[in-house]
PDB file of C-alpha atoms and ligand atoms in Angstrom:
ATOM      1  CA  MET A   1     123.817 119.301  40.376  1.00 67.00           C
ATOM      2  CA  GLN A   2     126.157 116.398  39.035  1.00 84.00           C
ATOM      3  CA  GLU A   3     125.009 113.182  38.847  1.00 92.00           C
ATOM      4  CA  PRO A   4     125.769 110.706  41.345  1.00 96.00           C
ATOM      5  CA  LEU A   5     128.578 107.787  40.426  1.00 98.00           C
ATOM      6  CA  VAL A   6     127.811 104.276  40.835  1.00 98.00           C
ATOM      7  CA  TYR A   7     130.500 101.755  41.256  1.00 98.00           C
ATOM      8  CA  ILE A   8     130.023  98.315  38.787  1.00 98.00           C
ATOM      9  CA  ASP A   9     132.938  95.981  39.020  1.00 98.00           C
ATOM     10  CA  GLY A  10     135.749  98.264  39.638  1.00 97.00           C
ATOM     11  CA  GLU A  11     134.222 101.137  37.517  1.00 98.00           C
ATOM     12  CA  PHE A  12     132.302 104.182  38.100  1.00 98.00           C
ATOM     13  CA  TYR A  13     129.460 105.092  35.827  1.00 98.00           C
ATOM     14  CA  ALA A  14     126.951 108.347  35.947  1.00 98.00           C
ATOM     15  CA  LYS A  15     123.482 107.265  37.643  1.00 97.00           C
ATOM     16  CA  SER A  16     121.753 107.421  34.155  1.00 97.00           C
ATOM     17  CA  ILE A  17     124.205 104.994  32.231  1.00 98.00           C
ATOM     18  CA  ALA A  18     124.667 102.606  35.194  1.00 98.00           C
ATOM     19  CA  LYS A  19     123.304  99.265  33.993  1.00 97.00           C
ATOM     20  CA  VAL A  20     123.751  95.400  34.436  1.00 97.00           C
ATOM     21  CA  SER A  21     122.847  92.834  31.888  1.00 97.00           C
ATOM     22  CA  VAL A  22     119.477  91.367  31.524  1.00 97.00           C
ATOM     23  CA  PHE A  23     121.217  88.253  31.566  1.00 98.00           C
ATOM     24  CA  ASP A  24     122.314  88.822  35.409  1.00 98.00           C
ATOM     25  CA  HIS A  25     120.730  86.171  37.413  1.00 98.00           C
ATOM     26  CA  GLY A  26     120.235  88.905  40.261  1.00 98.00           C
ATOM     27  CA  PHE A  27     117.578  90.278  37.470  1.00 98.00           C
ATOM     28  CA  LEU A  28     116.359  86.738  36.078  1.00 98.00           C
ATOM     29  CA  TYR A  29     116.193  85.137  39.535  1.00 97.00           C
ATOM     30  CA  GLY A  30     116.931  87.309  42.374  1.00 97.00           C
ATOM     31  CA  ASP A  31     120.237  85.308  42.642  1.00 98.00           C
ATOM     32  CA  GLY A  32     122.174  87.606  44.846  1.00 98.00           C
ATOM     33  CA  VAL A  33     122.540  89.293  48.260  1.00 98.00           C
ATOM     34  CA  PHE A  34     122.836  92.996  49.386  1.00 98.00           C
ATOM     35  CA  GLU A  35     123.321  95.591  52.263  1.00 98.00           C
ATOM     36  CA  GLY A  36     121.684  98.636  52.922  1.00 98.00           C
ATOM     37  CA  ILE A  37     124.270 101.010  54.774  1.00 98.00           C
ATOM     38  CA  ARG A  38     124.217 104.577  56.074  1.00 97.00           C
ATOM     39  CA  VAL A  39     126.846 107.402  56.381  1.00 97.00           C
ATOM     40  CA  TYR A  40     126.288 109.805  59.125  1.00 95.00           C
ATOM     41  CA  GLY A  41     128.727 112.910  59.205  1.00 94.00           C
ATOM     42  CA  GLY A  42     131.091 111.245  56.818  1.00 95.00           C
ATOM     43  CA  VAL A  43     131.353 108.068  58.551  1.00 97.00           C
ATOM     44  CA  VAL A  44     130.035 104.910  57.112  1.00 98.00           C
ATOM     45  CA  PHE A  45     128.016 103.431  60.100  1.00 98.00           C
ATOM     46  CA  LYS A  46     128.888  99.876  61.135  1.00 98.00           C
ATOM     47  CA  LEU A  47     130.577  98.986  57.944  1.00 98.00           C
ATOM     48  CA  ARG A  48     132.601  96.314  58.857  1.00 98.00           C
ATOM     49  CA  GLU A  49     129.508  94.668  60.465  1.00 98.00           C
ATOM     50  CA  HIS A  50     127.536  95.105  57.081  1.00 98.00           C
ATOM     51  CA  VAL A  51     130.144  93.940  54.948  1.00 98.00           C
ATOM     52  CA  GLU A  52     130.652  90.727  57.421  1.00 98.00           C
ATOM     53  CA  ARG A  53     126.830  90.116  57.039  1.00 98.00           C
ATOM     54  CA  LEU A  54     127.305  90.639  53.343  1.00 98.00           C
ATOM     55  CA  TYR A  55     129.688  87.759  52.930  1.00 98.00           C
ATOM     56  CA  ARG A  56     127.889  85.339  55.472  1.00 98.00           C
ATOM     57  CA  SER A  57     124.688  85.846  53.152  1.00 98.00           C
ATOM     58  CA  ALA A  58     126.901  84.832  50.140  1.00 98.00           C
ATOM     59  CA  LYS A  59     128.508  82.097  51.931  1.00 98.00           C
ATOM     60  CA  ALA A  60     124.758  80.518  52.727  1.00 97.00           C
ATOM     61  CA  ILE A  61     123.983  80.762  48.912  1.00 97.00           C
ATOM     62  CA  ARG A  62     127.588  79.511  47.896  1.00 97.00           C
ATOM     63  CA  LEU A  63     128.396  82.744  46.095  1.00 98.00           C
ATOM     64  CA  ASP A  64     132.078  83.338  45.807  1.00 97.00           C
ATOM     65  CA  ILE A  65     132.480  87.510  45.998  1.00 98.00           C
ATOM     66  CA  PRO A  66     135.642  87.973  43.945  1.00 96.00           C
ATOM     67  CA  MET A  67     137.171  90.857  46.299  1.00 98.00           C
ATOM     68  CA  THR A  68     138.411  90.392  49.855  1.00 98.00           C
ATOM     69  CA  LEU A  69     136.025  91.809  52.947  1.00 98.00           C
ATOM     70  CA  ASP A  70     138.928  94.631  53.020  1.00 98.00           C
ATOM     71  CA  GLU A  71     138.915  95.302  49.309  1.00 98.00           C
ATOM     72  CA  MET A  72     135.212  95.472  49.683  1.00 98.00           C
ATOM     73  CA  ILE A  73     135.479  97.797  52.437  1.00 98.00           C
ATOM     74  CA  ASP A  74     137.758  99.907  50.631  1.00 98.00           C
ATOM     75  CA  ALA A  75     135.494  99.907  47.516  1.00 98.00           C
ATOM     76  CA  VAL A  76     132.625 101.157  49.518  1.00 98.00           C
ATOM     77  CA  VAL A  77     134.563 104.291  51.237  1.00 98.00           C
ATOM     78  CA  LYS A  78     136.119 104.960  47.664  1.00 98.00           C
ATOM     79  CA  THR A  79     132.493 105.176  46.423  1.00 98.00           C
ATOM     80  CA  VAL A  80     131.264 107.599  49.148  1.00 98.00           C
ATOM     81  CA  ARG A  81     134.267 109.916  48.573  1.00 97.00           C
ATOM     82  CA  VAL A  82     133.851 110.299  44.923  1.00 97.00           C
ATOM     83  CA  ASN A  83     130.207 111.205  45.409  1.00 96.00           C
ATOM     84  CA  GLY A  84     131.116 113.328  48.666  1.00 95.00           C
ATOM     85  CA  PHE A  85     127.725 112.807  50.322  1.00 92.00           C
ATOM     86  CA  ARG A  86     128.524 113.135  54.105  1.00 92.00           C
ATOM     87  CA  ASP A  87     124.956 112.052  54.875  1.00 93.00           C
ATOM     88  CA  ALA A  88     123.881 109.173  52.641  1.00 95.00           C
ATOM     89  CA  TYR A  89     122.439 105.756  52.046  1.00 96.00           C
ATOM     90  CA  ILE A  90     124.420 102.982  50.290  1.00 98.00           C
ATOM     91  CA  ARG A  91     123.265  99.989  48.411  1.00 98.00           C
ATOM     92  CA  LEU A  92     125.811  97.257  48.158  1.00 98.00           C
ATOM     93  CA  VAL A  93     124.533  94.594  45.655  1.00 98.00           C
ATOM     94  CA  VAL A  94     126.311  91.561  44.489  1.00 98.00           C
ATOM     95  CA  THR A  95     124.465  89.132  41.992  1.00 98.00           C
ATOM     96  CA  ARG A  96     125.590  85.722  40.835  1.00 98.00           C
ATOM     97  CA  GLY A  97     126.640  87.584  37.491  1.00 98.00           C
ATOM     98  CA  VAL A  98     125.764  87.217  33.669  1.00 98.00           C
ATOM     99  CA  GLY A  99     124.740  83.431  32.910  1.00 97.00           C
ATOM    100  CA  ASP A 100     122.180  81.926  30.370  1.00 96.00           C
ATOM    101  CA  LEU A 101     118.363  81.625  30.573  1.00 97.00           C
ATOM    102  CA  GLY A 102     118.631  78.284  32.947  1.00 95.00           C
ATOM    103  CA  LEU A 103     119.032  78.742  36.535  1.00 95.00           C
ATOM    104  CA  ASP A 104     122.167  76.837  37.211  1.00 97.00           C
ATOM    105  CA  PRO A 105     124.675  79.001  38.655  1.00 97.00           C
ATOM    106  CA  ARG A 106     127.784  77.223  37.569  1.00 96.00           C
ATOM    107  CA  LYS A 107     126.870  78.957  34.136  1.00 96.00           C
ATOM    108  CA  CYS A 108     127.617  82.611  35.767  1.00 97.00           C
ATOM    109  CA  SER A 109     131.173  83.106  35.131  1.00 90.00           C
ATOM    110  CA  ARG A 110     131.713  86.151  37.697  1.00 96.00           C
ATOM    111  CA  PRO A 111     129.672  87.825  40.482  1.00 98.00           C
ATOM    112  CA  SER A 112     128.692  91.501  39.620  1.00 98.00           C
ATOM    113  CA  VAL A 113     129.483  94.131  42.546  1.00 98.00           C
ATOM    114  CA  VAL A 114     127.164  97.123  42.451  1.00 98.00           C
ATOM    115  CA  ILE A 115     127.697 100.248  45.077  1.00 98.00           C
ATOM    116  CA  ILE A 116     125.262 102.913  44.882  1.00 98.00           C
ATOM    117  CA  VAL A 117     125.540 105.995  46.924  1.00 97.00           C
ATOM    118  CA  GLU A 118     122.364 108.331  47.203  1.00 94.00           C
ATOM    119  CA  GLN A 119     120.929 110.967  49.878  1.00 86.00           C
ATOM    120  CA  LEU A 120     117.845 109.725  51.650  1.00 72.00           C
ATOM    121  CA  GLU A 121     115.288 110.614  54.274  1.00 61.00           C
ATOM    122  CA  PRO A 122     114.262 107.772  56.908  1.00 55.00           C
ATOM    123  CA  ILE A 123     112.227 105.541  54.814  1.00 58.00           C
ATOM    124  CA  LEU A 124     109.241 105.681  56.797  1.00 58.00           C
ATOM    125  CA  GLY A 125     109.091 109.302  56.706  1.00 64.00           C
ATOM    126  CA  ALA A 126     110.853 111.953  58.671  1.00 69.00           C
ATOM    127  CA  LYS A 127     108.146 112.559  61.091  1.00 80.00           C
ATOM    128  CA  ALA A 128     107.561 109.148  61.804  1.00 86.00           C
ATOM    129  CA  ARG A 129     109.933 108.984  64.783  1.00 85.00           C
ATOM    130  CA  GLU A 130     107.603 111.576  66.566  1.00 87.00           C
ATOM    131  CA  THR A 131     104.284 110.646  65.360  1.00 92.00           C
ATOM    132  CA  GLY A 132     104.783 106.844  65.322  1.00 96.00           C
ATOM    133  CA  VAL A 133     103.630 104.475  62.504  1.00 97.00           C
ATOM    134  CA  SER A 134     100.400 102.183  62.116  1.00 98.00           C
ATOM    135  CA  LEU A 135     101.032  98.568  61.422  1.00 98.00           C
ATOM    136  CA  ILE A 136      98.763  95.671  60.434  1.00 98.00           C
ATOM    137  CA  ILE A 137      99.550  92.063  60.950  1.00 98.00           C
ATOM    138  CA  SER A 138      99.883  90.368  57.844  1.00 98.00           C
ATOM    139  CA  SER A 139      98.456  87.520  56.493  1.00 98.00           C
ATOM    140  CA  THR A 140     101.559  86.659  54.587  1.00 97.00           C
ATOM    141  CA  ARG A 141     103.972  84.693  57.092  1.00 98.00           C
ATOM    142  CA  ARG A 142     107.788  85.188  56.970  1.00 97.00           C
ATOM    143  CA  ASP A 143     109.685  82.740  54.789  1.00 95.00           C
ATOM    144  CA  PRO A 144     110.800  80.053  57.361  1.00 94.00           C
ATOM    145  CA  VAL A 145     114.114  79.335  58.449  1.00 93.00           C
ATOM    146  CA  TYR A 146     113.752  75.779  56.511  1.00 93.00           C
ATOM    147  CA  ALA A 147     113.015  77.954  53.229  1.00 93.00           C
ATOM    148  CA  THR A 148     114.281  81.182  52.017  1.00 90.00           C
ATOM    149  CA  SER A 149     114.960  82.407  55.619  1.00 88.00           C
ATOM    150  CA  HIS A 150     115.470  86.199  55.851  1.00 91.00           C
ATOM    151  CA  GLU A 151     118.741  85.348  57.832  1.00 93.00           C
ATOM    152  CA  VAL A 152     120.022  85.827  54.345  1.00 96.00           C
ATOM    153  CA  LYS A 153     119.827  89.041  53.104  1.00 97.00           C
ATOM    154  CA  SER A 154     119.055  88.047  49.463  1.00 97.00           C
ATOM    155  CA  LEU A 155     117.602  89.695  46.444  1.00 97.00           C
ATOM    156  CA  ASN A 156     114.344  87.976  47.003  1.00 95.00           C
ATOM    157  CA  TYR A 157     112.039  90.316  48.634  1.00 96.00           C
ATOM    158  CA  LEU A 158     108.653  89.241  47.392  1.00 97.00           C
ATOM    159  CA  ASN A 159     107.661  88.017  50.758  1.00 97.00           C
ATOM    160  CA  SER A 160     108.083  91.407  52.433  1.00 98.00           C
ATOM    161  CA  ILE A 161     106.538  93.219  49.052  1.00 98.00           C
ATOM    162  CA  LEU A 162     103.302  91.299  49.619  1.00 98.00           C
ATOM    163  CA  ALA A 163     102.897  92.245  53.243  1.00 98.00           C
ATOM    164  CA  LYS A 164     103.512  95.723  52.253  1.00 98.00           C
ATOM    165  CA  LEU A 165     101.219  95.656  49.496  1.00 98.00           C
ATOM    166  CA  GLU A 166      98.699  94.073  52.148  1.00 98.00           C
ATOM    167  CA  ALA A 167      99.430  97.252  54.673  1.00 98.00           C
ATOM    168  CA  ILE A 168      99.404  99.724  51.728  1.00 98.00           C
ATOM    169  CA  ALA A 169      95.668  98.324  50.967  1.00 98.00           C
ATOM    170  CA  ALA A 170      94.776  98.608  54.354  1.00 98.00           C
ATOM    171  CA  GLY A 171      95.833 102.265  54.580  1.00 98.00           C
ATOM    172  CA  ALA A 172      98.762 101.362  57.113  1.00 98.00           C
ATOM    173  CA  ASP A 173     102.195 102.309  57.062  1.00 97.00           C
ATOM    174  CA  ASP A 174     103.527  98.899  57.193  1.00 98.00           C
ATOM    175  CA  ALA A 175     103.390  95.185  58.488  1.00 98.00           C
ATOM    176  CA  VAL A 176     104.367  92.975  61.023  1.00 98.00           C
ATOM    177  CA  MET A 177     104.984  89.117  59.778  1.00 98.00           C
ATOM    178  CA  LEU A 178     104.432  86.101  61.750  1.00 98.00           C
ATOM    179  CA  ASP A 179     106.690  83.344  61.398  1.00 98.00           C
ATOM    180  CA  SER A 180     105.443  79.891  60.383  1.00 97.00           C
ATOM    181  CA  ARG A 181     104.353  79.042  63.865  1.00 97.00           C
ATOM    182  CA  GLY A 182     102.559  82.278  64.336  1.00 98.00           C
ATOM    183  CA  PHE A 183     104.736  84.014  66.352  1.00 98.00           C
ATOM    184  CA  VAL A 184     106.047  87.553  66.010  1.00 98.00           C
ATOM    185  CA  SER A 185     108.951  87.973  63.361  1.00 98.00           C
ATOM    186  CA  GLU A 186     109.711  91.119  62.055  1.00 98.00           C
ATOM    187  CA  ALA A 187     108.363  94.154  59.703  1.00 98.00           C
ATOM    188  CA  THR A 188     108.964  94.111  55.990  1.00 98.00           C
ATOM    189  CA  ALA A 189     112.122  95.707  56.178  1.00 97.00           C
ATOM    190  CA  ALA A 190     112.889  96.366  59.959  1.00 98.00           C
ATOM    191  CA  ASN A 191     113.390  94.420  63.178  1.00 98.00           C
ATOM    192  CA  LEU A 192     110.791  94.865  66.036  1.00 98.00           C
ATOM    193  CA  PHE A 193     111.012  95.098  69.794  1.00 98.00           C
ATOM    194  CA  ILE A 194     108.309  95.211  72.580  1.00 98.00           C
ATOM    195  CA  VAL A 195     108.597  96.934  76.133  1.00 98.00           C
ATOM    196  CA  ARG A 196     106.571  95.406  78.950  1.00 98.00           C
ATOM    197  CA  GLY A 197     107.211  96.421  82.383  1.00 97.00           C
ATOM    198  CA  GLY A 198     110.463  98.381  81.440  1.00 96.00           C
ATOM    199  CA  VAL A 199     112.046  95.425  80.017  1.00 98.00           C
ATOM    200  CA  LEU A 200     112.799  94.735  76.074  1.00 98.00           C
ATOM    201  CA  ALA A 201     112.034  92.106  74.067  1.00 98.00           C
ATOM    202  CA  THR A 202     112.677  91.236  70.394  1.00 98.00           C
ATOM    203  CA  PRO A 203     112.171  87.857  68.555  1.00 98.00           C
ATOM    204  CA  PRO A 204     115.194  85.476  67.965  1.00 98.00           C
ATOM    205  CA  ILE A 205     116.785  84.240  64.848  1.00 96.00           C
ATOM    206  CA  THR A 206     114.654  81.077  64.883  1.00 96.00           C
ATOM    207  CA  ALA A 207     111.512  83.282  64.338  1.00 97.00           C
ATOM    208  CA  GLY A 208     113.046  83.861  60.744  1.00 96.00           C
ATOM    209  CA  ILE A 209     114.245  87.226  61.006  1.00 98.00           C
ATOM    210  CA  LEU A 210     117.190  89.041  59.481  1.00 98.00           C
ATOM    211  CA  PRO A 211     119.664  89.492  62.442  1.00 98.00           C
ATOM    212  CA  GLY A 212     119.692  93.444  61.861  1.00 98.00           C
ATOM    213  CA  ILE A 213     122.644  95.425  62.321  1.00 98.00           C
ATOM    214  CA  THR A 214     120.481  98.432  64.004  1.00 98.00           C
ATOM    215  CA  ARG A 215     118.574  95.514  66.339  1.00 98.00           C
ATOM    216  CA  ALA A 216     122.459  94.637  67.591  1.00 98.00           C
ATOM    217  CA  VAL A 217     123.096  98.252  68.287  1.00 98.00           C
ATOM    218  CA  VAL A 218     119.911  98.743  70.197  1.00 98.00           C
ATOM    219  CA  MET A 219     120.630  95.861  72.119  1.00 98.00           C
ATOM    220  CA  GLN A 220     124.118  96.926  73.115  1.00 98.00           C
ATOM    221  CA  LEU A 221     122.685 100.395  74.051  1.00 98.00           C
ATOM    222  CA  SER A 222     120.027  99.136  76.335  1.00 98.00           C
ATOM    223  CA  GLN A 223     122.225  97.077  78.258  1.00 96.00           C
ATOM    224  CA  LYS A 224     124.439 100.290  78.432  1.00 96.00           C
ATOM    225  CA  LEU A 225     121.346 102.201  79.594  1.00 97.00           C
ATOM    226  CA  GLY A 226     120.609  99.292  82.178  1.00 98.00           C
ATOM    227  CA  ILE A 227     117.582  98.020  80.285  1.00 98.00           C
ATOM    228  CA  ARG A 228     117.209  94.265  80.261  1.00 98.00           C
ATOM    229  CA  VAL A 229     116.676  92.864  76.790  1.00 98.00           C
ATOM    230  CA  GLU A 230     115.234  89.441  75.974  1.00 98.00           C
ATOM    231  CA  GLU A 231     115.368  87.168  73.065  1.00 98.00           C
ATOM    232  CA  ARG A 232     112.495  85.375  72.862  1.00 98.00           C
ATOM    233  CA  ASP A 233     109.046  84.218  71.120  1.00 98.00           C
ATOM    234  CA  ILE A 234     106.289  87.031  71.244  1.00 98.00           C
ATOM    235  CA  THR A 235     102.639  86.071  70.582  1.00 98.00           C
ATOM    236  CA  PRO A 236     100.546  88.451  68.486  1.00 98.00           C
ATOM    237  CA  THR A 237      98.549  89.186  71.912  1.00 98.00           C
ATOM    238  CA  GLU A 238     101.662  90.258  73.761  1.00 98.00           C
ATOM    239  CA  LEU A 239     102.261  92.358  71.082  1.00 98.00           C
ATOM    240  CA  LEU A 240      99.058  94.199  70.858  1.00 98.00           C
ATOM    241  CA  THR A 241      98.974  94.576  74.740  1.00 98.00           C
ATOM    242  CA  SER A 242     102.724  95.694  75.064  1.00 98.00           C
ATOM    243  CA  ASP A 243     103.430  98.953  76.662  1.00 98.00           C
ATOM    244  CA  GLU A 244     105.494 100.347  73.800  1.00 98.00           C
ATOM    245  CA  VAL A 245     106.416  98.905  70.205  1.00 98.00           C
ATOM    246  CA  PHE A 246     109.450 100.062  68.265  1.00 98.00           C
ATOM    247  CA  LEU A 247     110.946  99.222  64.839  1.00 98.00           C
ATOM    248  CA  THR A 248     114.570  99.277  64.079  1.00 98.00           C
ATOM    249  CA  GLY A 249     116.662  99.321  60.738  1.00 97.00           C
ATOM    250  CA  THR A 250     119.141 100.954  58.772  1.00 96.00           C
ATOM    251  CA  GLY A 251     116.386 102.639  56.318  1.00 91.00           C
ATOM    252  CA  ALA A 252     113.697 103.077  59.218  1.00 89.00           C
ATOM    253  CA  GLU A 253     116.289 103.953  62.049  1.00 93.00           C
ATOM    254  CA  ILE A 254     114.359 103.698  65.218  1.00 96.00           C
ATOM    255  CA  VAL A 255     110.436 104.348  64.624  1.00 96.00           C
ATOM    256  CA  PRO A 256     107.763 104.280  67.543  1.00 97.00           C
ATOM    257  CA  VAL A 257     104.608 102.218  66.655  1.00 98.00           C
ATOM    258  CA  ALA A 258     101.428 103.959  67.523  1.00 98.00           C
ATOM    259  CA  ALA A 259      98.821 101.198  66.540  1.00 98.00           C
ATOM    260  CA  ILE A 260      98.889  97.617  65.294  1.00 98.00           C
ATOM    261  CA  SER A 261      95.567  96.384  63.413  1.00 97.00           C
ATOM    262  CA  GLY A 262      93.398  99.371  64.700  1.00 96.00           C
ATOM    263  CA  VAL A 263      94.837  98.701  68.579  1.00 98.00           C
ATOM    264  CA  ARG A 264      96.571 101.817  70.132  1.00 98.00           C
ATOM    265  CA  ILE A 265      99.773 101.090  71.814  1.00 98.00           C
ATOM    266  CA  GLY A 266     100.935 102.481  75.030  1.00 91.00           C
ATOM    267  CA  GLU A 267      99.790 106.077  76.408  1.00 89.00           C
ATOM    268  CA  ARG A 268     102.024 108.144  74.284  1.00 92.00           C
ATOM    269  CA  VAL A 269     104.157 108.151  71.223  1.00 95.00           C
ATOM    270  CA  PRO A 270     107.088 107.815  71.930  1.00 96.00           C
ATOM    271  CA  GLY A 271     106.993 105.966  74.978  1.00 97.00           C
ATOM    272  CA  PRO A 272     109.710 106.765  77.520  1.00 97.00           C
ATOM    273  CA  VAL A 273     111.879 103.634  77.043  1.00 98.00           C
ATOM    274  CA  THR A 274     111.864 104.102  73.205  1.00 97.00           C
ATOM    275  CA  LYS A 275     112.596 108.110  73.826  1.00 97.00           C
ATOM    276  CA  ARG A 276     115.583 107.081  75.756  1.00 97.00           C
ATOM    277  CA  ILE A 277     116.802 104.522  73.064  1.00 97.00           C
ATOM    278  CA  ILE A 278     116.373 106.904  70.224  1.00 96.00           C
ATOM    279  CA  GLU A 279     118.434 109.569  72.205  1.00 96.00           C
ATOM    280  CA  GLU A 280     121.127 107.196  72.685  1.00 97.00           C
ATOM    281  CA  PHE A 281     120.945 105.756  69.189  1.00 97.00           C
ATOM    282  CA  ASP A 282     121.165 109.648  67.783  1.00 95.00           C
ATOM    283  CA  LYS A 283     124.783 110.009  69.680  1.00 96.00           C
ATOM    284  CA  ALA A 284     125.947 106.599  68.629  1.00 97.00           C
ATOM    285  CA  LYS A 285     125.298 107.277  64.903  1.00 95.00           C
ATOM    286  CA  TYR A 286     127.317 110.443  64.931  1.00 94.00           C
ATOM    287  CA  ASP A 287     130.290 108.469  67.164  1.00 95.00           C
ATOM    288  CA  PRO A 288     133.052 107.857  64.622  1.00 96.00           C
ATOM    289  CA  ALA A 289     134.110 105.187  66.672  1.00 96.00           C
ATOM    290  CA  ASN A 290     130.958 102.985  65.321  1.00 97.00           C
ATOM    291  CA  GLY A 291     132.061 103.352  61.737  1.00 97.00           C
ATOM    292  CA  VAL A 292     134.850 103.880  59.067  1.00 96.00           C
ATOM    293  CA  LYS A 293     135.495 107.350  58.042  1.00 95.00           C
ATOM    294  CA  ALA A 294     135.016 107.974  54.306  1.00 96.00           C
ATOM    295  CA  LEU A 295     135.160 112.101  54.483  1.00 93.00           C
TER     296      LEU A 295
HETATM  297  N1  LIG B 301     114.598  92.888  58.390  1.00 84.70           N
HETATM  298  C1  LIG B 301     114.526  92.905  57.228  1.00 84.70           C
HETATM  299  C2  LIG B 301     113.961  92.067  56.281  1.00 84.70           C
HETATM  300  C3  LIG B 301     115.275  94.030  56.503  1.00 84.70           C
HETATM  301  O1  LIG B 301     115.271  94.026  55.258  1.00 84.70           O
HETATM  302  C4  LIG B 301     116.173  94.747  58.775  1.00 84.70           C
HETATM  303  C5  LIG B 301     115.253  93.732  59.100  1.00 84.70           C
HETATM  304  C6  LIG B 301     116.846  95.335  59.532  1.00 84.70           C
HETATM  305  O2  LIG B 301     118.492  95.406  59.341  1.00 84.70           O
HETATM  306  P1  LIG B 301     119.370  96.662  59.579  1.00 84.70           P
HETATM  307  O3  LIG B 301     120.654  95.905  59.540  1.00 84.70           O
HETATM  308  O4  LIG B 301     119.311  97.425  58.365  1.00 84.70           O
HETATM  309  O5  LIG B 301     119.260  97.115  60.747  1.00 84.70           O
HETATM  310  C7  LIG B 301     116.150  94.932  57.209  1.00 84.70           C
HETATM  311  C8  LIG B 301     116.995  95.833  56.500  1.00 84.70           C
HETATM  312  C9  LIG B 301     114.838  99.654  52.149  1.00 84.70           C
HETATM  313  C10 LIG B 301     115.781  99.206  53.219  1.00 84.70           C
HETATM  314  O6  LIG B 301     115.286 100.176  51.317  1.00 84.70           O
HETATM  315  C11 LIG B 301     115.456  97.926  53.662  1.00 84.70           C
HETATM  316  C12 LIG B 301     116.430  97.534  54.692  1.00 84.70           C
HETATM  317  C13 LIG B 301     117.808  98.394  54.893  1.00 84.70           C
HETATM  318  C14 LIG B 301     117.975  99.479  54.487  1.00 84.70           C
HETATM  319  C15 LIG B 301     116.772 100.015  53.388  1.00 84.70           C
HETATM  320  O7  LIG B 301     113.640  99.389  52.234  1.00 84.70           O
HETATM  321  N2  LIG B 301     116.277  96.447  55.324  1.00 84.70           N
END
């Protein structure tokens, strides 16, 4: 099979030779932003929404992307096309670019734009949506909104990686992180919803979460299904005693949670509300109206 082609600053390179400089501040300092996007049946799901979030993340760290938003959308579509993958995962990365060994971003003359397209299974495993996943509540708190908040999808993921390592050491699939106040925030790379008495709840942006694209889709689908959704603070006790819990994310898609810190969640997995939402999401992801056609 031919190697996948990677877009770097307007040119395509075979995967094995696709490289950026060790002086790139994305490598030296994690100074940059990114997006994870999926392609379903040749349609790039919620592409405009992802690119808009990328530009918001860049603005928050004063990074001027050297392309317009529409040029970026075209570059992503072109990268999917040259690779020919109808079902794929896209990693879109914009770094501060090549500079010197000091962290002053003014020394970086031009941001680097990288687009990688690969085939990928749901990151928590293809079976996770049937069996559910196990979580721990991590002792690492989510970076607060007054520090490197996850509102910005930056190249700094150590906060999540520390929680993931704790989950792995405990034999769990992933970790729930609490915000600086002790309220539920999100998982390491996915947002979180609870179901209580048929009503959905999910933590607000002020709880240090990344405003997930999948989270927004789930909120819209729930409204369509006549299921009430609240954006509000959730305590760890509420989380453990919920009827159902599920995670949402581009990588994870929608994954039911079977247990948290050894406490079983609900009667069966997936619970009835989670099941309805997964069914509706499966329809939405193949609807061409929900994305940009590439193939
Ligand atoms: N919170 C965090 C911290 C994330 O990194 C989400 C929530 C879900 O957002 P979306 O917009 O995807 O619904 C993310 C998403 C990976 C991977 O390779 C991570 C994400 C997305 C895709 C792949 O682990 N993060």
